[in-house]
XYZ file of C-alpha atoms in Angstrom:
714
model
C 0.000 0.000 0.000
C 2.807 2.425 0.879
C 4.612 1.673 -2.383
C 1.472 2.212 -4.462
C 0.741 5.622 -2.914
C 4.365 6.749 -2.981
C 4.682 7.146 0.783
C 8.090 5.488 0.982
C 9.778 8.857 0.746
C 8.199 10.078 4.005
C 10.656 10.242 6.952
C 8.873 7.905 9.381
C 12.142 7.368 11.241
C 14.954 9.842 11.651
C 17.821 7.368 11.465
C 17.231 5.052 8.538
C 15.100 4.155 5.558
C 11.539 3.315 6.634
C 11.222 -0.359 7.489
C 8.174 -0.798 5.278
C 10.138 0.541 2.263
C 13.056 -1.891 2.450
C 13.348 -4.826 0.093
C 12.456 -8.451 0.765
C 14.637 -8.781 3.856
C 12.436 -6.406 5.840
C 9.005 -7.005 4.371
C 7.858 -9.649 6.796
C 8.800 -7.532 9.788
C 7.059 -4.454 8.365
C 3.654 -6.041 7.724
C 2.273 -5.211 11.167
C 3.554 -1.638 10.917
C 1.942 -1.103 7.512
C -1.399 -2.428 8.700
C -1.283 -0.357 11.868
C -0.316 2.875 10.126
C -2.797 2.476 7.272
C -5.744 1.774 9.564
C -4.799 4.459 12.073
C -4.516 7.181 9.424
C -7.957 6.282 8.077
C -9.420 6.317 11.593
C -7.782 9.644 12.380
C -9.605 11.266 9.451
C -12.962 9.992 10.719
C -12.319 10.979 14.335
C -11.032 14.405 13.362
C -14.348 15.191 11.672
C -16.177 14.226 14.874
C -13.867 16.107 17.245
C -13.863 19.377 15.350
C -17.630 19.278 14.841
C -18.338 18.637 18.521
C -19.189 21.440 20.906
C -16.991 22.125 23.890
C -19.443 21.487 26.727
C -16.836 21.707 29.487
C -16.515 19.272 32.395
C -19.608 18.603 34.501
C -17.795 19.168 37.796
C -14.466 20.305 39.277
C -12.062 19.206 41.984
C -13.436 21.663 44.529
C -11.775 22.550 47.839
C -13.924 20.038 49.713
C -12.896 17.322 47.235
C -9.228 18.213 47.682
C -9.530 18.132 51.481
C -11.242 14.742 51.278
C -8.404 13.292 49.179
C -5.765 14.625 51.596
C -7.688 13.276 54.570
C -8.156 9.824 53.006
C -4.484 9.533 52.076
C -3.298 10.551 55.545
C -5.750 8.159 57.175
C -4.441 5.296 55.033
C -0.757 6.117 55.502
C 0.027 2.596 56.739
C -1.044 1.190 53.382
C 1.349 3.283 51.292
C 4.211 4.170 53.635
C 6.010 0.868 52.899
C 5.664 1.089 49.104
C 7.996 3.595 47.427
C 5.804 4.257 44.394
C 2.649 4.672 46.469
C 4.531 6.803 49.017
C 5.865 9.095 46.263
C 2.395 9.444 44.754
C 0.729 10.087 48.124
C 3.320 12.687 49.188
C 3.168 14.522 45.845
C -0.652 14.553 45.842
C -0.956 15.792 49.428
C 1.649 18.505 48.890
C 0.173 19.561 45.569
C -3.291 19.958 47.093
C -1.931 22.147 49.860
C -2.126 19.484 52.563
C 0.368 18.314 55.144
C 1.896 14.832 55.275
C 1.220 13.587 58.793
C 3.974 10.943 58.840
C 6.596 13.082 57.096
C 9.564 11.872 59.157
C 8.716 8.185 58.671
C 8.382 8.605 54.901
C 11.649 10.554 54.727
C 13.525 7.856 56.638
C 11.991 5.189 54.402
C 13.272 6.984 51.273
C 16.707 7.553 52.801
C 17.079 3.858 53.619
C 16.316 2.949 50.024
C 18.925 5.383 48.736
C 21.578 4.094 51.121
C 21.016 0.366 50.674
C 22.658 0.056 47.262
C 20.198 -2.698 46.270
C 17.398 -0.540 44.924
C 16.177 -0.669 41.349
C 16.270 2.362 39.077
C 12.516 2.878 39.520
C 12.792 2.732 43.320
C 15.649 5.252 43.244
C 13.479 7.597 41.149
C 10.517 7.386 43.542
C 12.749 7.815 46.596
C 14.454 10.872 45.089
C 11.069 12.435 44.317
C 9.970 11.883 47.938
C 13.077 13.662 49.204
C 12.467 16.490 46.745
C 8.854 16.959 47.833
C 9.580 16.809 51.564
C 12.881 18.727 51.319
C 14.815 16.181 53.350
C 17.657 13.797 52.677
C 21.388 13.121 52.832
C 24.031 12.331 50.270
C 23.154 9.124 48.442
C 25.439 6.112 48.464
C 27.973 5.433 45.712
C 26.060 2.262 44.859
C 23.006 4.337 43.950
C 25.149 6.604 41.771
C 26.688 3.571 40.045
C 23.232 2.097 39.403
C 22.088 5.287 37.729
C 25.323 5.625 35.735
C 24.994 2.074 34.435
C 21.368 2.619 33.423
C 22.260 5.815 31.563
C 25.299 4.316 29.875
C 24.131 0.808 28.963
C 20.384 0.734 29.589
C 17.956 -0.290 26.837
C 14.689 -0.319 28.779
C 12.762 2.915 28.153
C 11.286 3.157 31.626
C 14.703 2.624 33.256
C 16.237 5.254 30.988
C 13.526 7.789 31.815
C 13.537 7.078 35.553
C 17.347 7.187 35.686
C 17.565 10.554 33.922
C 14.772 12.095 36.011
C 16.311 10.734 39.238
C 19.676 12.238 38.331
C 18.041 15.613 37.690
C 16.247 15.451 41.045
C 19.279 14.374 43.088
C 21.548 16.958 41.469
C 19.021 19.744 42.078
C 18.825 18.678 45.751
C 22.657 18.593 45.930
C 22.508 14.963 47.110
C 24.732 13.590 44.339
C 27.089 14.671 41.541
C 27.215 13.211 38.042
C 29.829 13.939 35.426
C 28.098 11.917 32.693
C 26.104 13.602 29.951
C 22.551 12.409 30.579
C 21.248 14.042 27.404
C 22.430 11.034 25.386
C 19.490 9.221 26.946
C 17.246 11.321 24.704
C 18.861 9.853 21.604
C 18.368 6.271 22.801
C 14.775 6.871 23.846
C 14.018 8.513 20.477
C 15.285 5.368 18.754
C 12.440 3.453 20.411
C 9.776 5.541 18.652
C 7.363 3.691 16.380
C 5.880 5.168 13.163
C 2.565 5.741 14.983
C 4.267 7.832 17.733
C 4.051 5.068 20.317
C 7.316 4.001 21.984
C 8.625 0.498 22.477
C 9.785 -0.608 25.926
C 13.026 -2.092 24.550
C 14.538 -2.433 21.062
C 13.375 -6.059 21.018
C 9.744 -5.261 21.868
C 7.297 -5.992 19.064
C 4.941 -3.038 19.640
C 4.973 0.345 21.295
C 2.571 1.709 23.898
C 0.936 5.059 24.634
C 2.077 4.853 28.260
C 5.704 4.721 27.103
C 5.028 7.715 24.850
C 3.944 9.717 27.896
C 7.136 8.814 29.783
C 9.329 9.667 26.786
C 7.666 13.057 26.357
C 8.167 13.853 30.045
C 11.868 13.094 29.611
C 12.126 15.273 26.486
C 10.397 18.136 28.288
C 12.642 17.845 31.352
C 15.893 17.832 29.366
C 14.794 20.149 26.536
C 17.085 23.017 27.504
C 20.120 20.684 27.601
C 19.697 18.559 24.475
C 21.451 19.275 21.199
C 19.852 20.884 18.166
C 19.805 17.569 16.287
C 17.995 15.849 19.150
C 15.484 18.705 19.276
C 14.855 18.239 15.574
C 14.253 14.547 16.183
C 11.660 15.309 18.827
C 10.040 17.984 16.645
C 9.393 15.313 13.997
C 7.013 13.616 16.440
C 4.554 16.549 16.386
C 2.330 15.428 13.503
C 2.366 11.830 14.692
C 1.304 12.923 18.181
C -1.735 14.617 16.672
C -2.682 11.289 15.085
C -2.054 9.473 18.354
C -4.218 11.769 20.473
C -7.040 11.498 17.931
C -7.178 7.757 18.572
C -8.356 7.984 22.168
C -11.517 6.211 23.338
C -14.106 8.972 23.097
C -17.687 8.930 24.336
C -18.679 11.245 27.174
C -14.993 11.256 28.165
C -11.691 10.868 26.331
C -8.867 8.587 27.407
C -6.161 6.303 26.082
C -5.219 2.716 26.891
C -2.865 0.003 25.654
C -4.379 -3.426 25.138
C -1.139 -5.263 25.875
C 0.254 -2.964 28.561
C -0.136 -3.439 32.317
C -0.714 0.268 32.927
C -4.302 1.149 33.725
C -6.410 3.410 31.525
C -6.112 6.183 34.124
C -2.328 5.833 34.441
C -1.835 5.809 30.670
C -4.023 8.857 30.086
C -2.485 10.871 32.922
C 1.065 9.981 31.874
C 0.414 10.917 28.237
C -1.255 14.236 29.090
C 1.555 15.096 31.516
C 4.130 14.296 28.826
C 2.381 16.331 26.131
C 2.136 19.359 28.405
C 5.714 19.019 29.715
C 7.135 19.001 26.199
C 4.871 21.857 25.049
C 5.937 23.998 28.031
C 9.611 23.289 27.360
C 9.202 24.202 23.670
C 7.005 27.195 24.457
C 4.422 25.952 21.977
C 0.652 25.579 22.214
C -1.031 22.181 22.272
C -4.093 23.461 20.392
C -3.303 21.323 17.331
C -2.661 18.207 19.392
C -5.523 18.517 21.883
C -8.558 20.571 20.822
C -10.597 22.439 23.483
C -13.366 19.840 23.178
C -10.845 17.038 23.717
C -9.346 18.795 26.728
C -12.793 19.004 28.331
C -13.437 15.320 27.683
C -10.070 14.331 29.186
C -10.783 16.516 32.222
C -14.188 14.831 32.588
C -12.416 11.453 32.551
C -10.187 12.487 35.461
C -12.951 14.206 37.445
C -15.169 11.130 37.387
C -12.482 9.490 39.495
C -12.055 12.295 42.021
C -13.357 10.129 44.866
C -10.086 8.188 44.752
C -9.113 6.531 48.008
C -5.742 4.976 47.096
C -2.519 6.891 46.510
C -1.889 5.864 42.906
C -5.374 6.736 41.656
C -5.356 10.100 43.441
C -1.918 10.890 42.010
C -2.885 10.237 38.396
C -6.132 12.202 38.758
C -4.435 15.280 40.242
C -1.411 15.032 37.919
C -3.670 14.945 34.865
C -5.806 17.864 36.037
C -2.746 19.973 36.916
C -1.362 19.348 33.443
C -4.613 20.567 31.879
C -4.237 23.857 33.777
C -1.146 24.704 31.734
C -1.143 27.820 29.560
C -0.152 25.597 26.627
C -3.601 23.957 26.837
C -7.001 25.479 26.109
C -8.062 25.471 29.748
C -11.675 24.399 30.194
C -14.239 26.239 32.298
C -16.500 24.355 34.676
C -20.073 25.658 34.831
C -22.471 23.952 37.233
C -25.800 24.846 38.814
C -25.697 25.554 42.540
C -29.159 24.055 42.819
C -30.641 21.635 40.338
C -34.085 21.883 41.957
C -36.090 25.046 42.698
C -39.347 25.355 44.576
C -42.087 27.138 42.647
C -43.088 28.866 45.864
C -39.566 30.245 46.507
C -39.145 33.969 47.098
C -36.300 36.351 46.262
C -32.879 34.838 45.566
C -34.143 31.364 46.443
C -36.023 31.390 43.140
C -32.953 32.241 41.057
C -30.969 29.838 38.933
C -27.372 30.247 40.137
C -24.470 29.169 37.923
C -21.078 28.578 39.521
C -18.126 29.168 37.162
C -14.667 27.892 38.175
C -11.511 26.337 36.805
C -10.709 22.643 37.196
C -9.716 23.078 40.847
C -12.653 25.266 41.864
C -10.723 28.539 41.548
C -12.278 31.769 40.358
C -12.286 32.583 36.634
C -11.746 36.309 36.338
C -13.749 38.250 33.769
C -16.190 35.439 33.033
C -19.411 36.206 31.188
C -22.310 33.771 31.508
C -25.260 33.792 29.109
C -28.398 31.710 29.474
C -28.910 30.979 25.793
C -32.141 29.077 26.321
C -34.124 27.518 29.145
C -36.875 25.222 27.884
C -38.814 22.193 29.104
C -37.266 18.859 28.182
C -38.665 17.342 25.042
C -38.658 18.086 21.347
C -39.724 21.511 20.044
C -40.468 22.880 23.520
C -40.816 26.647 23.664
C -38.205 28.513 25.708
C -39.253 30.276 28.900
C -36.016 32.303 28.969
C -33.520 33.064 26.189
C -30.369 35.145 25.650
C -30.174 36.499 29.188
C -26.829 37.583 30.684
C -26.190 36.428 34.229
C -25.748 38.962 37.014
C -22.867 38.436 39.439
C -23.908 37.368 42.918
C -22.964 39.990 45.469
C -19.734 39.092 47.275
C -18.973 36.049 45.084
C -17.282 36.538 41.707
C -17.677 32.879 40.795
C -21.499 32.830 40.807
C -24.029 34.292 38.373
C -27.804 34.381 38.831
C -30.865 34.358 36.574
C -34.431 35.218 37.590
C -35.989 31.947 36.522
C -39.272 32.192 38.415
C -39.843 35.638 36.963
C -40.636 33.932 33.648
C -43.521 32.078 35.385
C -42.487 28.569 34.279
C -44.621 25.513 34.969
C -43.544 22.559 37.063
C -41.314 20.036 35.361
C -37.848 19.369 34.020
C -35.887 21.984 32.053
C -32.698 22.119 30.009
C -30.633 25.261 30.594
C -28.268 25.963 27.677
C -25.349 28.064 28.947
C -22.516 29.862 27.188
C -19.484 30.896 29.240
C -16.714 33.109 27.879
C -13.545 34.159 29.732
C -10.153 35.454 28.648
C -7.474 32.753 28.717
C -10.020 29.916 28.767
C -11.812 27.983 26.061
C -15.430 29.002 25.522
C -17.943 26.370 26.575
C -21.539 25.751 25.511
C -23.039 23.465 28.136
C -26.528 22.201 28.872
C -27.472 21.623 32.486
C -30.640 19.985 33.840
C -33.006 21.857 36.145
C -36.118 20.760 38.017
C -38.944 23.047 39.167
C -40.768 21.531 42.134
C -44.231 22.300 43.448
C -47.809 21.164 43.707
C -50.118 20.351 40.809
C -53.905 20.542 40.812
C -56.388 18.025 39.413
C -59.094 19.621 37.268
C -61.807 18.939 34.691
C -62.928 15.616 36.160
C -65.564 13.844 34.077
C -67.048 10.402 34.765
C -69.537 8.772 32.435
C -71.130 5.416 31.597
C -71.342 4.189 27.978
C -72.382 1.018 26.195
C -69.213 0.856 24.061
C -65.571 1.754 24.539
C -65.430 4.598 22.014
C -69.019 5.867 22.142
C -69.499 9.624 22.146
C -70.541 10.883 25.557
C -73.470 13.317 25.653
C -72.793 16.336 27.822
C -75.841 15.556 29.959
C -74.471 12.096 30.810
C -71.184 13.410 32.277
C -70.734 13.475 36.030
C -68.455 16.356 37.015
C -66.806 17.592 40.196
C -64.325 20.251 41.301
C -61.372 19.207 43.478
C -61.587 18.206 46.302
C -65.378 17.645 46.140
C -66.846 14.268 45.136
C -69.464 13.450 42.519
C -72.767 13.581 44.379
C -74.588 10.658 42.793
C -73.676 6.975 42.919
C -72.826 5.983 39.349
C -74.340 2.619 38.353
C -72.902 0.256 35.706
C -74.423 -2.954 34.340
C -72.690 -6.085 33.087
C -71.461 -4.950 29.655
C -71.124 -1.212 30.155
C -67.978 0.932 30.289
C -66.758 3.335 32.966
C -65.173 6.399 31.328
C -62.971 8.671 33.465
C -61.075 11.755 32.257
C -59.171 14.558 34.031
C -56.342 17.037 33.613
C -53.292 17.896 35.739
C -52.882 21.657 35.879
C -49.738 23.688 36.411
C -49.414 27.465 36.618
C -50.142 28.136 32.939
C -50.630 24.819 31.182
C -51.564 21.181 31.573
C -48.798 18.873 32.769
C -47.692 15.361 31.927
C -46.555 13.146 34.800
C -44.850 9.762 35.029
C -47.568 8.198 37.168
C -51.304 8.733 36.751
C -53.698 6.049 38.002
C -57.361 5.485 38.685
C -57.641 3.468 41.882
C -60.905 1.587 42.466
C -61.385 0.408 46.059
C -64.083 -1.965 47.290
C -65.878 -1.569 50.626
C -63.730 -4.409 51.970
C -60.551 -2.482 51.121
C -59.441 -4.449 48.028
C -57.600 -2.113 45.620
C -57.471 -2.251 41.827
C -55.162 0.116 39.927
C -55.637 1.147 36.290
C -53.256 3.444 34.370
C -54.719 6.638 32.939
C -53.286 7.474 29.517
C -52.668 11.046 28.249
C -54.403 11.838 24.982
C -52.723 13.580 22.071
C -53.028 17.353 21.860
C -52.201 20.443 23.861
C -54.992 19.796 26.379
C -53.140 16.718 27.710
C -56.274 15.058 29.001
C -55.770 11.793 30.893
C -58.460 9.177 30.305
C -59.459 5.635 31.227
C -62.061 3.385 29.619
C -62.890 0.385 31.834
C -65.145 -2.391 30.515
C -66.943 -4.369 33.203
C -67.184 -7.567 31.193
C -63.483 -7.630 30.315
C -62.309 -6.780 33.835
C -64.801 -8.846 35.834
C -62.191 -11.537 36.726
C -59.930 -8.843 38.229
C -62.775 -7.813 40.537
C -63.491 -11.509 41.226
C -67.060 -10.932 39.933
C -67.889 -9.137 43.196
C -70.771 -6.761 42.512
C -71.294 -3.792 44.803
C -70.142 -0.267 45.501
C -66.554 0.936 44.880
C -64.772 4.227 45.512
C -63.044 5.838 42.503
C -59.818 7.695 43.370
C -57.334 9.523 41.127
C -53.628 9.274 42.081
C -50.743 11.159 40.411
C -47.014 11.341 41.121
C -43.751 12.539 39.586
C -40.263 13.587 40.620
C -41.137 17.295 40.265
C -44.184 17.025 42.548
C -43.642 17.761 46.229
C -46.030 15.012 47.258
C -48.216 12.434 45.609
C -51.649 13.926 44.921
C -54.862 11.911 45.263
C -58.572 12.670 44.850
C -61.431 10.574 46.208
C -63.677 11.483 43.303
C -66.800 9.300 43.203
C -68.691 6.159 44.189
C -69.699 3.651 41.544
C -71.889 0.543 41.731
C -70.805 -2.406 39.592
C -73.092 -5.254 38.622
C -71.065 -8.151 37.179
C -72.320 -11.256 35.464
C -72.256 -14.502 37.451
C -68.856 -16.089 37.880
C -68.298 -19.119 35.602
C -68.261 -22.522 37.243
C -64.829 -23.972 37.971
C -63.938 -27.141 35.988
C -62.362 -29.344 38.651
C -61.079 -31.816 36.046
C -58.626 -29.289 34.631
C -55.081 -29.299 35.920
C -54.127 -26.154 37.841
C -50.828 -24.782 38.978
C -49.532 -26.165 42.300
C -49.911 -23.668 45.127
C -52.613 -21.637 43.342
C -55.927 -20.773 44.984
C -57.641 -23.266 42.672
C -55.377 -26.100 43.812
C -56.100 -25.276 47.420
C -59.846 -25.416 46.758
C -59.937 -28.689 44.782
C -57.383 -30.747 46.739
C -55.088 -33.216 45.028
C -54.180 -32.603 41.398
C -55.287 -35.164 38.781
C -52.748 -37.722 37.683
C -50.812 -36.796 34.567
C -50.271 -39.516 31.960
C -47.845 -39.040 29.101
C -46.506 -41.307 26.373
C -43.214 -40.285 24.780
C -43.059 -40.275 20.990
C -41.570 -43.413 19.533
C -38.305 -42.869 17.619
C -38.512 -42.863 13.841
C -37.598 -46.205 12.219
C -34.099 -46.425 10.728
C -33.201 -48.109 7.427
C -31.741 -51.586 7.474
C -27.984 -52.181 7.304
C -28.296 -53.440 3.719
C -29.831 -50.123 2.549
C -27.250 -48.037 4.453
C -24.348 -50.075 3.048
C -25.708 -49.847 -0.489
C -26.027 -46.060 -0.193
C -22.443 -45.744 1.075
C -21.146 -47.809 -1.872
C -23.160 -45.679 -4.293
C -21.572 -42.520 -2.885
C -18.042 -43.922 -3.145
C -18.576 -45.465 -6.608
C -17.693 -42.283 -8.638
C -14.366 -42.008 -6.871
C -13.564 -45.663 -7.539
C -14.559 -45.240 -11.184
C -12.261 -42.211 -11.417
C -9.307 -44.202 -10.089
C -10.033 -47.073 -12.519
C -10.223 -44.562 -15.347
C -6.817 -43.132 -14.401
C -5.316 -46.628 -14.494
C -7.024 -47.462 -17.798
C -5.718 -44.399 -19.650
C -2.309 -44.634 -18.009
C -2.412 -41.428 -16.026
C 1.023 -40.371 -14.842
C 1.722 -37.435 -12.538
C 5.438 -38.118 -12.097
C 6.327 -35.592 -14.783
C 4.730 -32.858 -12.682
C 7.487 -33.432 -10.098
C 10.389 -33.252 -12.531
C 12.886 -30.461 -12.001
C 11.484 -28.109 -14.638
C 7.829 -28.574 -13.602
C 8.181 -29.170 -9.862
C 7.021 -25.772 -8.532
C 3.927 -25.369 -10.696
C 3.087 -29.072 -10.663
C 3.237 -29.306 -6.891
C 1.168 -26.130 -6.521
C -1.456 -27.487 -8.925
C -1.807 -30.782 -7.040
C -1.942 -28.989 -3.681
C -4.777 -26.782 -4.955
C -6.690 -29.808 -6.245
C -6.239 -31.480 -2.870
C -7.423 -28.305 -1.095
C -10.572 -28.242 -3.233
C -11.262 -31.874 -2.419
C -10.692 -31.256 1.305
C -13.056 -28.267 1.190
C -15.804 -30.462 -0.267
C -15.300 -32.980 2.544
C -15.485 -30.194 5.145
C -18.629 -28.902 3.454
C -20.335 -32.242 4.056
C -19.221 -32.227 7.671
C -19.874 -28.676 8.908
C -19.997 -25.816 6.371
C -23.033 -24.341 4.609
C -23.278 -23.702 0.881
C -22.690 -19.925 1.008
C -19.502 -20.236 3.059
C -18.235 -23.093 0.880
C -18.758 -21.114 -2.334
C -16.799 -18.235 -0.837
C -13.832 -20.490 -0.055
C -14.076 -22.114 -3.510
C -13.908 -18.670 -5.122
C -10.683 -17.988 -3.205
C -9.157 -21.394 -4.142
C -10.152 -21.023 -7.788
C -7.581 -18.296 -8.428
C -4.425 -20.211 -7.390
C -5.834 -23.441 -8.901
C -6.273 -21.822 -12.326
C -2.896 -20.116 -12.075
C -0.896 -23.214 -11.130
C -2.913 -25.421 -13.504
C -2.299 -23.193 -16.475
C 1.401 -22.856 -15.683
C 1.867 -26.615 -15.086
C 0.041 -27.704 -18.257
C 1.772 -25.056 -20.366
C 5.134 -26.227 -19.066
C 4.307 -29.844 -19.908
C 3.119 -28.911 -23.400
C 6.244 -26.843 -23.986
C 8.516 -29.727 -22.904
C 6.712 -32.138 -25.272
C 7.151 -29.765 -28.202
């Protein structure tokens, strides 16, 4: 594919000719790379269309001060769990310090890190975590020579990407703390790490690794950002070549309501991979002094932030670290920082007065800080549902007195009805990406039941004369007892009234209660149209079994409920008198379900007799054997025919015909095997597909073999 489209001239690697453009010696190794690159570039085009068309809705929440305090408190309370694990201890200390907290067991953690740096038996990763602990807590002594030698060896001879990155970062930390001196040039690590880059901007763990990972990319970028001021111009050029590939890589995240990255074959979690990559992208962008707008769009930044914030209730050190690290990275000036706009209250009482009836929008950054100069516009507030008319539109929010982060809108002033609303907000602030977010709002209150009509008809859809309707006004009852005979219908209709219009609710029932207290519930259905009339048509004949054929007087009650109603509303509306037909006699010979009321009335169940179906008769052995011989006869005849005409395939294996002759016979054998498999398990459609594939090599090898034989005879 790359040869056809002339892509072999592109510099996919800075050191050598692209692997997929080499001759036969490298083709087998490049197959996976070609497939990966081809598919990823196609997918990037599709995802780019989606990302750039999507609105930036901003995160749905932030890491507020109370959330930060909770994380610090949880980590300090669980200090015993992480104080004996260097990685967890480093992550816990960094997170607590970064959130403005205090490490309760500071001395114990410091001593733990010092012991690791003096033992001489620590791994490169442990040395890195220990050095970071000392840097955060500003404690420590000169490290042992064994630790220095371990880092020197990793920098000089190491091939593992993570060891190279951790060694270089540990050296930087220890030198800055004046705990060690290194004469070696650590910038040569950049060159070796860059050699591990794959064409798709992922990085391999070692030169022998088959595939790269996004997690390794994040670590490599953090290294490049840390050492950017020290590396040579040629190394900077090498890193610069990754820019376009990084744009492709970030476009391949898993995007839905959040955006994140993961490696199928890597042990790093989705959170760790995403946080590490974002940290690396930002670190390199800050070192280069370049914006990340082309690599991470504002909409993508908001989705990544949402991914982190959904995990803000982290209780373990590692999870908390990756959440806070990722969010801090997204606060960089190199990123289009998202604004968080949330409603202070998602439910408002319709009876509220003054400020209690306002919709208040809180605007902050990712950590709950104030966003100076923010302007909030309520673009539209409308009931949920299609084509609903707006009750408010294009209204600028007024700042709440004494709080620059909150803006209010006089929602009740528009006289909205009870129900659920979507508030479309637009927030603009200098230095932040503009967001267009929709937030849900609920207006609570009491609804009234009106326009009650009860009537009796002889058919379900009969037109009801006005004189036949029994009416009442809430909370009064219908005066007369309404009488129904055996085959008549009870027709009930009513409306649920809000402040200005009829309402629809989730639950609307007509409850019919007998004098003995037995209840029967029937759902009232809203009719089409603006009037939103709820109605019920109840046929006595059809529903007689539900009432157990018990004639007599019943109370008719209307019950409604919904999440936006303060309380469930009910109306004892009328008394009706039902006259049912006589109950049918019970057939005691019929089997009934064990444990049912019928089984308890009739005693023991009747005995069940059943005769299993006799198996179908099979043909005799003589018929089966004759059929088998008939099936095999054509093959036997074919073999006899070959012998009779003197068939000879030896010439196909001679030196000049061996390749094509062998291929031809193999294809014939494959066709025969496919037919056998068809009889055993395949269907006709699948078999024809395989035959179409085998036909091409069979015709090719057959033509070549027969042509070669004919040429040798001539």
